[in-house]
Amino acid sequence: MEHDSLLYHPFVALLFHFPLLSSSSPSSYLNHKPPSQNRATHTQMTSPPLFFFFLNFLSVVSAVKLPLSSFSHYTDQLPNNDPYLALRRLADSSISRAQQLKQPSSIKPNEDSLFASSAAVKSPLTPKSYGGYSVSLSFGTPSQTIPFVFDTGSSLVWFPCTSRYLCSGCNFPGLDPTRIPRFVPKDSSSSRVIGCQNPKCRFLFGSNVKCRGCDPNTRNCTVACPPYILQYGLGSTAGILLSEKLNFADLTVPDFVIGCSVLSTRQPAGIAGFGRGPESLPSQMNLKRFSHCLVSRRFDDTKMSTDLDLDTGSGHKTGSKTPGLSYTPFRNNPNVSNAAFLEYYYLNLRRIFVGTKRVKIPYKFLAPRPDGNGGSIVDSGSTFTFMERPVFELVAEEFATQMSNYSREKELEKITGLGPCFNVSGKGSVTVPELTFEFKGGAKMELPLSNYFTLVGSVDNVCLTVVSDNTVSTAGGRSGPAIILGSFQQQNYHVEYDLENDRFGFVKKKCSP
């Protein structure tokens, strides 16, 4: 089908010169889940003015290993390498991320303004001072390799797309927005625009997606799937859906749904969504499990990386456990109208200990209620663990009580956005109580000190790396997950998402050589 078939979608006609993948294409049905398994329909909302301007499935391999590295915050480029400013940015971004996860905006079309037999596949996962971890994926024919932020709190995989990609607010120190790696669809012979009647369009927009200009009685509609707009805490992105080949060394995944973003705010890299939605990488690859070991943040912006393991099935027996890991079952997601809550990995967090003292957290914060409020999730896209204010205050107060022999640094708390902070100078040896999360089944995550306290400015000051805010929902109550387990607290842990058996496994491990 020639590109003149896309005239119903001016944006596509302007930027792309390749065919539309409609529901009549046989390949469009690969990996399609029945409508009953799709997420609830997303509400359509008025688009922000900014976005008006962007007018053989598993070959023979059953597992993949990918390098995983931390993603840059460019703190080495900050004025005077200011450690206080770096921590403040991490704290603020963690809070913004928590606010977005707790009260997510629906994915929405901007229709008004735009019409194998081996057992492992691995990829490097690398830490960067941006606060997240980076993984590189290859798409297209021939392959184009793009870095992505690894994110278990969202589902769509998207990359900066076309030579005209624009990132507003991306003038970070040390980053040239014009040199952001981007995918160029016209250079790939396998790129296809997802059609509006293609079942995969429903991945984002649900079964009631509106196909303007389409005859509902025909299956040969030439209108493209509506554009999407996504929000990520401080940033956002907008684009259209493509079907592409996802390429690994010994594995090719055809007809992979990928977001082609042409306009973003504060998003210098694409996102690799590993959430529970049908558009996520684990769902499209039908992974049985995936796992990672996040290296220490002290390796930010270095070549240090560890493997992100993607297991597609034949490398293990059903129900088997990875030796050494402690497991806890994932909790059922709340059945609420906001489909974003169905993408999260909810944990059965039962107790929090500071030292040997159990912090008495009210049950309403530990378990998600029918309205979606409360409960705990794990999110690789959050840097510092977030706790809702009542939970955070109980934990912080217990640390303050047990560390009362050290003076509080209230001014430092205001500067960094962290707290409590303590001055430990002149004390010889410093004693800090352990922070422990206990889950259903008895699995305990006993955090090493470097995972929940950090030195600030000098060896004299330390701060708790858990954050909170005072946000409440418009209805006057707390909204969304009460506790979000961030990546900083997962350093030097082997973590496994066992999707086949619906459980979360972990063990303390030195992830770097």
Short mmCIF file of C-alpha atoms in Angstrom, two decimals, residues 352-355 357-361 385-404 406 408 410 413 417-422 432-435 437 452-453 462-469:
data_model
loop_
_atom_site.label_atom_id
_atom_site.label_comp_id
_atom_site.label_asym_id
_atom_site.label_seq_id
_atom_site.Cartn_x
_atom_site.Cartn_y
_atom_site.Cartn_z
CA ILE A 352 8.56 -2.48 57.89
CA PHE A 353 11.30 -2.70 60.51
CA VAL A 354 13.79 -0.05 61.63
CA GLY A 355 16.43 -2.00 63.47
CA LYS A 357 11.55 -2.29 65.98
CA ARG A 358 8.48 -2.94 63.86
CA VAL A 359 6.98 0.29 62.58
CA LYS A 360 3.21 0.11 63.05
CA ILE A 361 1.93 0.97 59.57
CA THR A 385 11.57 4.76 47.38
CA PHE A 386 8.44 6.82 47.96
CA MET A 387 6.22 6.56 51.04
CA GLU A 388 2.98 8.40 51.56
CA ARG A 389 3.36 11.05 54.24
CA PRO A 390 1.76 9.15 57.17
CA VAL A 391 3.92 6.09 56.44
CA PHE A 392 7.07 8.13 55.88
CA GLU A 393 6.64 10.04 59.14
CA LEU A 394 6.37 6.84 61.15
CA VAL A 395 9.53 5.44 59.55
CA ALA A 396 11.46 8.74 59.79
CA GLU A 397 10.47 9.22 63.43
CA GLU A 398 11.73 5.77 64.31
CA PHE A 399 15.10 6.52 62.69
CA ALA A 400 15.24 9.84 64.56
CA THR A 401 14.50 8.07 67.84
CA GLN A 402 17.10 5.38 67.38
CA MET A 403 19.72 7.90 66.15
CA SER A 404 18.99 10.57 68.76
CA TYR A 406 23.40 12.41 66.43
CA ARG A 408 19.69 16.60 63.07
CA LYS A 410 17.37 20.43 59.34
CA GLU A 413 17.07 18.46 54.72
CA GLY A 417 14.75 17.30 49.84
CA LEU A 418 15.84 14.26 51.86
CA GLY A 419 15.43 13.52 55.53
CA PRO A 420 16.03 12.89 58.26
CA CYS A 421 19.66 13.98 57.92
CA PHE A 422 22.23 13.64 60.69
CA VAL A 432 22.67 3.14 61.91
CA PRO A 433 19.66 0.83 62.38
CA GLU A 434 18.84 -1.54 59.53
CA LEU A 435 15.82 -0.93 57.28
CA PHE A 437 10.85 -4.80 54.30
CA TYR A 452 18.92 3.72 52.29
CA PHE A 453 21.43 6.25 53.64
CA VAL A 462 24.14 11.34 56.13
CA CYS A 463 20.54 11.41 54.87
CA LEU A 464 17.80 8.81 54.48
CA THR A 465 17.14 8.17 50.78
CA VAL A 466 13.37 7.74 51.06
CA VAL A 467 11.06 10.55 49.94
CA SER A 468 7.52 11.76 50.49
CA ASP A 469 5.23 14.71 49.78
#
